[in-house]
GROMACS .gro file of C-alpha atoms in nm:
model
  311
    1MET     CA    1   2.028   3.199  -4.678
    2LYS     CA    2   2.151   3.086  -4.340
    3LYS     CA    3   1.914   2.881  -4.168
    4ILE     CA    4   1.872   2.835  -3.779
    5ALA     CA    5   1.668   2.619  -3.531
    6LEU     CA    6   1.491   2.884  -3.347
    7GLY     CA    7   1.564   2.825  -2.969
    8LYS     CA    8   1.775   2.542  -3.077
    9ILE     CA    9   1.448   2.301  -3.069
   10GLY     CA   10   1.227   2.481  -3.266
   11PRO     CA   11   1.124   2.526  -3.626
   12ILE     CA   12   1.425   2.582  -3.881
   13SER     CA   13   1.395   2.921  -4.017
   14SER     CA   14   1.571   3.186  -4.213
   15ALA     CA   15   1.830   3.400  -4.025
   16ILE     CA   16   1.629   3.690  -4.180
   17ALA     CA   17   1.238   3.710  -4.122
   18LEU     CA   18   0.971   3.895  -4.312
   19GLY     CA   19   0.776   4.133  -4.068
   20CYS     CA   20   0.418   4.180  -4.171
   21MET     CA   21   0.341   4.490  -3.964
   22ARG     CA   22   0.287   4.736  -4.281
   23LEU     CA   23   0.039   4.494  -4.502
   24LYS     CA   24  -0.274   4.684  -4.435
   25ASP     CA   25  -0.271   4.923  -4.734
   26MET     CA   26  -0.162   4.660  -4.990
   27LYS     CA   27  -0.374   4.432  -5.224
   28VAL     CA   28  -0.401   4.075  -5.207
   29GLY     CA   29  -0.180   4.029  -5.530
   30ASP     CA   30   0.102   4.257  -5.403
   31VAL     CA   31   0.104   4.085  -5.077
   32GLY     CA   32   0.127   3.752  -5.265
   33THR     CA   33   0.420   3.854  -5.465
   34LEU     CA   34   0.584   3.979  -5.137
   35ILE     CA   35   0.552   3.642  -4.983
   36GLU     CA   36   0.654   3.494  -5.303
   37THR     CA   37   0.961   3.710  -5.329
   38ALA     CA   38   1.031   3.626  -4.986
   39LEU     CA   39   1.036   3.270  -5.019
   40GLU     CA   40   1.263   3.274  -5.334
   41ASN     CA   41   1.519   3.459  -5.167
   42GLY     CA   42   1.526   3.182  -4.882
   43ILE     CA   43   1.314   3.382  -4.613
   44ASN     CA   44   1.064   3.176  -4.469
   45LEU     CA   45   0.954   3.310  -4.134
   46PHE     CA   46   0.670   3.577  -4.141
   47ASP     CA   47   0.601   3.761  -3.821
   48HIS     CA   48   0.246   3.877  -3.752
   49ALA     CA   49   0.062   4.046  -3.445
   50ASP     CA   50  -0.305   4.036  -3.376
   51ILE     CA   51  -0.313   4.434  -3.345
   52TYR     CA   52  -0.115   4.486  -3.660
   53GLY     CA   53  -0.356   4.678  -3.898
   54ALA     CA   54  -0.638   4.560  -3.642
   55GLY     CA   55  -0.590   4.237  -3.766
   56TYR     CA   56  -0.617   4.303  -4.105
   57CYS     CA   57  -0.273   4.244  -4.186
   58GLU     CA   58  -0.309   3.874  -4.087
   59GLU     CA   59  -0.625   3.874  -4.283
   60ILE     CA   60  -0.467   3.987  -4.643
   61PHE     CA   61  -0.165   3.754  -4.574
   62GLY     CA   62  -0.412   3.465  -4.539
   63LYS     CA   63  -0.600   3.568  -4.844
   64ALA     CA   64  -0.286   3.591  -5.038
   65HIS     CA   65  -0.126   3.268  -4.955
   66LYS     CA   66  -0.427   3.095  -5.019
   67GLU     CA   67  -0.496   3.303  -5.376
   68PHE     CA   68  -0.129   3.209  -5.475
   69LYS     CA   69  -0.173   2.866  -5.354
   70ILE     CA   70   0.163   2.899  -5.128
   71PRO     CA   71   0.249   2.544  -4.939
   72ARG     CA   72   0.165   2.626  -4.570
   73GLU     CA   73   0.469   2.385  -4.510
   74LYS     CA   74   0.708   2.628  -4.673
   75MET     CA   75   0.594   2.919  -4.427
   76VAL     CA   76   0.696   2.953  -4.073
   77ILE     CA   77   0.416   3.151  -3.948
   78GLN     CA   78   0.461   3.355  -3.607
   79SER     CA   79   0.211   3.550  -3.439
   80LYS     CA   80   0.176   3.777  -3.115
   81CYS     CA   81  -0.086   3.858  -2.876
   82GLY     CA   82  -0.152   4.051  -2.564
   83ILE     CA   83  -0.211   4.411  -2.646
   84GLU     CA   84  -0.549   4.468  -2.618
   85ARG     CA   85  -0.736   4.713  -2.873
   86GLY     CA   86  -0.976   4.998  -2.787
   87PRO     CA   87  -1.169   5.267  -2.969
   88GLN     CA   88  -0.883   5.522  -2.862
   89GLY     CA   89  -0.623   5.299  -3.014
   90PRO     CA   90  -0.439   4.965  -2.961
   91ASN     CA   91  -0.281   5.017  -2.647
   92THR     CA   92  -0.548   4.989  -2.435
   93SER     CA   93  -0.417   4.751  -2.211
   94PHE     CA   94  -0.212   4.470  -2.190
   95ASN     CA   95  -0.367   4.108  -2.118
   96PHE     CA   96  -0.197   3.764  -2.052
   97GLY     CA   97  -0.519   3.630  -1.930
   98TYR     CA   98  -0.638   3.266  -2.040
   99ASP     CA   99  -0.945   3.377  -2.216
  100TYR     CA  100  -0.773   3.642  -2.395
  101ILE     CA  101  -0.479   3.446  -2.526
  102ILE     CA  102  -0.727   3.147  -2.639
  103LYS     CA  103  -0.962   3.391  -2.804
  104ALA     CA  104  -0.653   3.598  -2.963
  105VAL     CA  105  -0.496   3.297  -3.100
  106GLU     CA  106  -0.821   3.170  -3.248
  107GLY     CA  107  -0.875   3.482  -3.434
  108SER     CA  108  -0.552   3.494  -3.562
  109ILE     CA  109  -0.562   3.131  -3.702
  110LYS     CA  110  -0.907   3.224  -3.863
  111ARG     CA  111  -0.788   3.533  -4.025
  112LEU     CA  112  -0.423   3.367  -4.149
  113GLU     CA  113  -0.630   3.083  -4.286
  114CYS     CA  114  -0.322   2.858  -4.156
  115GLU     CA  115  -0.486   2.599  -3.934
  116TYR     CA  116  -0.234   2.661  -3.688
  117LEU     CA  117   0.084   2.905  -3.562
  118ASP     CA  118   0.430   2.767  -3.565
  119ILE     CA  119   0.495   3.017  -3.300
  120LEU     CA  120   0.310   3.233  -3.053
  121ALA     CA  121   0.485   3.520  -2.875
  122LEU     CA  122   0.317   3.727  -2.591
  123HIS     CA  123   0.365   4.063  -2.719
  124ARG     CA  124   0.442   4.300  -2.417
  125PRO     CA  125   0.483   4.250  -2.039
  126ASP     CA  126   0.165   4.217  -1.857
  127THR     CA  127   0.248   4.333  -1.497
  128LEU     CA  128  -0.088   4.167  -1.395
  129VAL     CA  129   0.013   3.826  -1.551
  130ASP     CA  130  -0.073   3.516  -1.369
  131PRO     CA  131   0.189   3.234  -1.481
  132THR     CA  132  -0.030   2.961  -1.414
  133ALA     CA  133  -0.305   3.102  -1.653
  134VAL     CA  134  -0.045   3.166  -1.939
  135ALA     CA  135   0.090   2.806  -1.866
  136GLU     CA  136  -0.270   2.654  -1.893
  137ALA     CA  137  -0.367   2.860  -2.226
  138PHE     CA  138  -0.024   2.724  -2.381
  139ASP     CA  139  -0.146   2.362  -2.302
  140ASN     CA  140  -0.488   2.405  -2.465
  141LEU     CA  141  -0.353   2.546  -2.746
  142TYR     CA  142  -0.067   2.295  -2.803
  143THR     CA  143  -0.315   2.001  -2.720
  144ARG     CA  144  -0.562   2.114  -2.974
  145GLY     CA  145  -0.278   2.155  -3.257
  146LEU     CA  146  -0.328   2.551  -3.270
  147VAL     CA  147   0.033   2.607  -3.179
  148ARG     CA  148   0.381   2.445  -3.191
  149TYR     CA  149   0.598   2.651  -3.014
  150PHE     CA  150   0.586   2.957  -2.785
  151GLY     CA  151   0.791   3.248  -2.719
  152VAL     CA  152   0.783   3.629  -2.579
  153SER     CA  153   0.846   3.958  -2.702
  154ASN     CA  154   1.024   4.278  -2.533
  155GLN     CA  155   1.063   4.087  -2.194
  156ASN     CA  156   1.365   4.109  -1.983
  157PRO     CA  157   1.544   3.781  -1.792
  158MET     CA  158   1.334   3.774  -1.503
  159GLU     CA  159   0.969   3.830  -1.670
  160THR     CA  160   1.073   3.540  -1.922
  161GLU     CA  161   1.171   3.314  -1.617
  162LEU     CA  162   0.868   3.378  -1.440
  163LEU     CA  163   0.676   3.262  -1.722
  164GLN     CA  164   0.920   2.974  -1.806
  165GLN     CA  165   0.905   2.817  -1.470
  166ALA     CA  166   0.541   2.765  -1.495
  167THR     CA  167   0.508   2.591  -1.805
  168PRO     CA  168   0.688   2.304  -1.968
  169HIS     CA  169   0.669   2.448  -2.316
  170LYS     CA  170   1.032   2.623  -2.390
  171LEU     CA  171   1.001   2.979  -2.457
  172ILE     CA  172   1.211   2.958  -2.800
  173VAL     CA  173   1.203   3.333  -2.876
  174ASN     CA  174   1.228   3.700  -2.760
  175GLN     CA  175   1.178   3.979  -2.989
  176LEU     CA  176   1.372   4.298  -2.911
  177GLN     CA  177   1.454   4.614  -3.093
  178PHE     CA  178   1.810   4.594  -3.181
  179GLY     CA  179   2.031   4.732  -3.468
  180PRO     CA  180   2.345   4.956  -3.507
  181ALA     CA  181   2.142   5.255  -3.389
  182HIS     CA  182   1.993   5.106  -3.107
  183THR     CA  183   2.265   4.875  -2.866
  184PRO     CA  184   2.139   4.869  -2.524
  185MET     CA  185   2.166   4.505  -2.534
  186ILE     CA  186   2.539   4.493  -2.597
  187ASP     CA  187   2.625   4.835  -2.428
  188ILE     CA  188   2.608   4.670  -2.067
  189ASN     CA  189   2.861   4.400  -2.166
  190ILE     CA  190   3.122   4.630  -2.358
  191TYR     CA  191   3.090   4.906  -2.107
  192ALA     CA  192   3.119   4.677  -1.808
  193ASN     CA  193   3.288   4.764  -1.487
  194ARG     CA  194   3.269   5.141  -1.596
  195PRO     CA  195   3.087   5.441  -1.452
  196ASP     CA  196   2.927   5.511  -1.782
  197ALA     CA  197   2.551   5.517  -1.825
  198LYS     CA  198   2.576   5.234  -2.065
  199ALA     CA  199   2.706   5.003  -1.811
  200MET     CA  200   2.358   4.993  -1.640
  201LEU     CA  201   2.136   4.695  -1.621
  202LYS     CA  202   1.889   4.865  -1.856
  203GLU     CA  203   1.837   4.555  -2.032
  204GLY     CA  204   1.878   4.290  -1.752
  205GLU     CA  205   2.160   4.089  -1.919
  206ILE     CA  206   1.923   3.979  -2.174
  207LEU     CA  207   2.156   3.874  -2.424
  208ASN     CA  208   2.386   3.657  -2.187
  209TYR     CA  209   2.047   3.529  -2.054
  210SER     CA  210   1.928   3.418  -2.390
  211ARG     CA  211   2.225   3.267  -2.487
  212ILE     CA  212   2.253   3.065  -2.176
  213ASN     CA  213   1.891   2.945  -2.224
  214LYS     CA  214   1.894   2.904  -2.558
  215ILE     CA  215   1.639   3.149  -2.657
  216THR     CA  216   1.631   3.305  -3.012
  217ILE     CA  217   1.646   3.718  -3.018
  218GLN     CA  218   1.450   3.843  -3.297
  219ALA     CA  219   1.571   4.211  -3.390
  220TRP     CA  220   1.276   4.413  -3.463
  221SER     CA  221   1.305   4.769  -3.631
  222PRO     CA  222   1.682   4.700  -3.695
  223PHE     CA  223   1.733   4.993  -3.893
  224ALA     CA  224   1.548   5.233  -3.663
  225ILE     CA  225   1.713   5.467  -3.403
  226SER     CA  226   1.620   5.421  -3.050
  227ASP     CA  227   1.289   5.637  -3.066
  228ARG     CA  228   1.175   5.380  -3.341
  229SER     CA  229   1.017   5.721  -3.544
  230LYS     CA  230   1.309   5.736  -3.764
  231PHE     CA  231   1.525   5.507  -3.947
  232PHE     CA  232   1.933   5.602  -3.950
  233PHE     CA  233   2.005   5.575  -4.339
  234ASP     CA  234   2.045   5.926  -4.463
  235ASP     CA  235   1.970   6.089  -4.101
  236GLU     CA  236   2.235   6.357  -4.079
  237LYS     CA  237   2.290   6.265  -3.718
  238TYR     CA  238   2.397   5.950  -3.826
  239ALA     CA  239   2.659   6.057  -4.092
  240GLU     CA  240   2.943   5.883  -3.977
  241LEU     CA  241   2.770   5.556  -3.930
  242ASN     CA  242   2.608   5.585  -4.294
  243GLY     CA  243   2.984   5.661  -4.409
  244VAL     CA  244   3.139   5.343  -4.272
  245ILE     CA  245   2.812   5.159  -4.384
  246ASN     CA  246   2.847   5.275  -4.737
  247GLN     CA  247   3.224   5.184  -4.749
  248LEU     CA  248   3.143   4.835  -4.665
  249ALA     CA  249   2.866   4.820  -4.896
  250GLN     CA  250   3.106   4.913  -5.184
  251LYS     CA  251   3.345   4.655  -5.075
  252TYR     CA  252   3.093   4.399  -5.069
  253GLU     CA  253   2.883   4.503  -5.361
  254LEU     CA  254   2.549   4.509  -5.141
  255GLN     CA  255   2.325   4.779  -5.063
  256PRO     CA  256   2.355   4.971  -4.714
  257ASN     CA  257   2.049   4.780  -4.561
  258ALA     CA  258   2.229   4.460  -4.608
  259ILE     CA  259   2.561   4.551  -4.428
  260ALA     CA  260   2.329   4.684  -4.133
  261THR     CA  261   2.161   4.313  -4.151
  262ALA     CA  262   2.493   4.163  -4.171
  263TRP     CA  263   2.597   4.341  -3.865
  264ILE     CA  264   2.314   4.201  -3.660
  265LEU     CA  265   2.371   3.847  -3.819
  266ARG     CA  266   2.757   3.871  -3.737
  267HIS     CA  267   2.697   3.836  -3.371
  268PRO     CA  268   2.750   3.454  -3.223
  269ALA     CA  269   2.402   3.468  -3.061
  270GLU     CA  270   2.254   3.378  -3.388
  271ILE     CA  271   2.018   3.694  -3.350
  272GLN     CA  272   1.730   3.678  -3.622
  273VAL     CA  273   1.672   3.985  -3.796
  274ILE     CA  274   1.307   4.097  -3.859
  275VAL     CA  275   1.260   4.330  -4.159
  276GLY     CA  276   0.946   4.537  -4.220
  277THR     CA  277   0.981   4.608  -4.589
  278THR     CA  278   0.687   4.570  -4.832
  279LYS     CA  279   0.927   4.611  -5.120
  280PRO     CA  280   1.028   4.309  -5.328
  281GLN     CA  281   1.333   4.441  -5.420
  282ARG     CA  282   1.430   4.550  -5.085
  283ILE     CA  283   1.369   4.197  -4.969
  284LYS     CA  284   1.631   4.073  -5.233
  285GLU     CA  285   1.876   4.344  -5.110
  286ILE     CA  286   1.835   4.244  -4.754
  287ALA     CA  287   1.855   3.854  -4.809
  288LYS     CA  288   2.196   3.879  -4.976
  289ALA     CA  289   2.338   3.988  -4.624
  290SER     CA  290   2.340   3.602  -4.527
  291SER     CA  291   2.619   3.577  -4.807
  292ILE     CA  292   2.886   3.795  -4.591
  293THR     CA  293   3.056   3.772  -4.280
  294LEU     CA  294   3.182   4.098  -4.128
  295THR     CA  295   3.570   4.096  -3.975
  296HIS     CA  296   3.589   4.186  -3.594
  297LYS     CA  297   3.712   4.534  -3.716
  298GLU     CA  298   3.423   4.599  -3.960
  299TRP     CA  299   3.186   4.505  -3.701
  300TYR     CA  300   3.341   4.725  -3.453
  301ASP     CA  301   3.375   5.017  -3.678
  302ILE     CA  302   3.003   5.007  -3.715
  303TYR     CA  303   2.941   5.003  -3.354
  304LYS     CA  304   3.166   5.303  -3.319
  305ALA     CA  305   3.059   5.473  -3.613
  306ALA     CA  306   2.715   5.482  -3.424
  307GLY     CA  307   2.843   5.722  -3.163
  308ASN     CA  308   2.990   5.451  -2.944
  309GLN     CA  309   3.358   5.467  -2.789
  310LEU     CA  310   3.514   5.168  -2.656
  311PRO     CA  311   3.640   5.198  -2.274
   0.00000   0.00000   0.00000
């Protein structure tokens, strides 16, 4: 498994990470097996958030790694906060307030039974953010040994810059949806100087900004289409994309999910792929993506098959 230093200065992590959003309906033993399978296949980063399963995903992960006696140093544990829960659902409001961040992290650490987080990421932009309050919260958590590194999620360049200028703690990651069927992050560059809608600055040059500032992009929902409700695999609207991916799967003797993952890993920005499977067999399949490097033509063939045209 390819390894990367997150943000160039952060923990050494696998190029593929395991997202833990879907653990809430699993048994402790099954979660333990999932963690072990990931580690056996070179995957060492586990991505959480305090709202996943209303906190239960963190709780069952904590129970599992304790029961299976998995050494803490083998895992890079990351969690996110900033989305407040309420009786009507999780997205009651966004909150980057000092008290909220401190309480959220303390709760995550308790549920995860892990003493500290390797990385804390702020989940979604809070338009009421006070960058100074965020900086003070980061200082508190770092000084107390509760968080070692920090990052953001779903934030554009200026939102990220606003926070970074307030804190000496380097933001090392930014989680963004990206995959063969959701490509606005790269469309803006490919369609540069064109009248096409894809040339619009919807992503605010987040890819180039991240590369310049050495922020690792973590691609979430890599197999989803843009509305995130469906995967492109076996979707008749993406027949051409699946056809190209299936051909490459035969060539490289891998499963289609590994080819789709390899497509993201091929980008020189060293994007980390977060996969949310709960099936050990799929972890084994996807982990093999790190063993191949798609050619330029193969990469662009997948991009075009997803419905994109080169100018």
